[in-house]
Amino acid sequence: MTPLEHIMGLMDPSYPEPIRRSMAQGILDKHAHDLAEQQRATLDDLFSRYERTFHEDAFADLIAVIDPKEQRP
C-alpha cells in the first residue's frame, strides 16, 4: 500500500475517489515540502560552519527530489 492509498483509506469513503485522492496528495505534498524546508535549514546551518563545497550542491539536489514545490527543469 502506498502512502497515498493509506491516507485515502483513512478518509470518509462517502467522498468521491478523485476528491479523496486530491486531498491525500495535498497532505503528502505539504508534508514533503515541510520536510524539505527543514532539511534546507539544517543544510544551510551545516555549511555555514564549514567551507562550501561541491557536496552542498549534491545535498541541495537530493533535498529538491522530495519537494513538490521545487521547480525542476
Coordinates of C-alpha atoms in Angstrom, one line a residue:
M1 CA 0.0 0.0 0.0
T2 CA 1.4 3.4 -1.0
P3 CA 1.3 6.4 1.4
L4 CA -1.3 8.0 -0.9
E5 CA -3.5 4.9 -0.7
H6 CA -3.1 4.7 3.0
I7 CA -4.2 8.3 3.5
M8 CA -7.1 7.9 1.1
G9 CA -8.2 4.8 3.2
L10 CA -8.4 6.9 6.3
M11 CA -10.8 9.4 4.7
D12 CA -14.6 9.2 4.6
P13 CA -15.5 6.9 1.8
S14 CA -18.6 8.9 1.0
Y15 CA -16.3 11.4 -0.7
P16 CA -15.7 10.7 -4.4
E17 CA -12.4 9.0 -5.2
P18 CA -11.0 11.9 -7.1
I19 CA -11.7 14.2 -4.2
R20 CA -10.1 11.8 -1.7
R21 CA -7.1 11.4 -4.0
S22 CA -6.6 15.1 -4.4
M23 CA -6.9 15.8 -0.6
A24 CA -4.5 12.9 0.2
Q25 CA -2.0 14.2 -2.4
G26 CA -2.2 17.7 -0.9
I27 CA -1.4 16.3 2.5
L28 CA 1.6 14.4 1.1
D29 CA 2.8 17.4 -0.8
K30 CA 2.6 19.6 2.2
H31 CA 4.4 17.1 4.4
A32 CA 7.2 16.6 1.8
H33 CA 7.6 20.4 1.3
D34 CA 7.8 20.9 5.1
L35 CA 10.5 18.2 5.4
A36 CA 12.5 19.6 2.5
E37 CA 12.4 23.1 4.2
Q38 CA 13.6 21.6 7.4
Q39 CA 16.4 19.8 5.6
R40 CA 17.4 23.0 3.7
A41 CA 17.5 24.9 7.0
T42 CA 19.8 22.3 8.5
L43 CA 21.9 22.2 5.4
D44 CA 22.4 26.0 5.5
D45 CA 23.4 25.8 9.1
L46 CA 25.8 22.9 8.5
F47 CA 27.5 24.6 5.5
S48 CA 27.7 27.9 7.3
R49 CA 30.1 26.2 9.8
Y50 CA 32.2 24.6 7.0
E51 CA 33.7 25.7 3.8
R52 CA 31.2 25.4 1.0
T53 CA 32.0 22.6 -1.4
F54 CA 30.5 20.6 -4.2
H55 CA 28.8 18.5 -1.6
E56 CA 26.4 21.4 -0.8
D57 CA 25.0 21.3 -4.3
A58 CA 24.7 17.5 -4.1
F59 CA 22.7 17.7 -0.9
A60 CA 20.6 20.5 -2.2
D61 CA 19.7 18.5 -5.3
L62 CA 18.8 15.5 -3.1
I63 CA 16.5 17.6 -0.9
A64 CA 14.8 19.0 -4.0
V65 CA 13.8 15.5 -5.1
I66 CA 11.2 15.2 -2.3
D67 CA 9.9 18.8 -2.5
P68 CA 6.8 19.0 -4.8
K69 CA 7.1 22.8 -4.8
E70 CA 10.7 22.7 -6.2
Q71 CA 10.9 23.9 -9.7
R72 CA 12.8 21.3 -11.8
P73 CA 13.8 21.6 -15.4

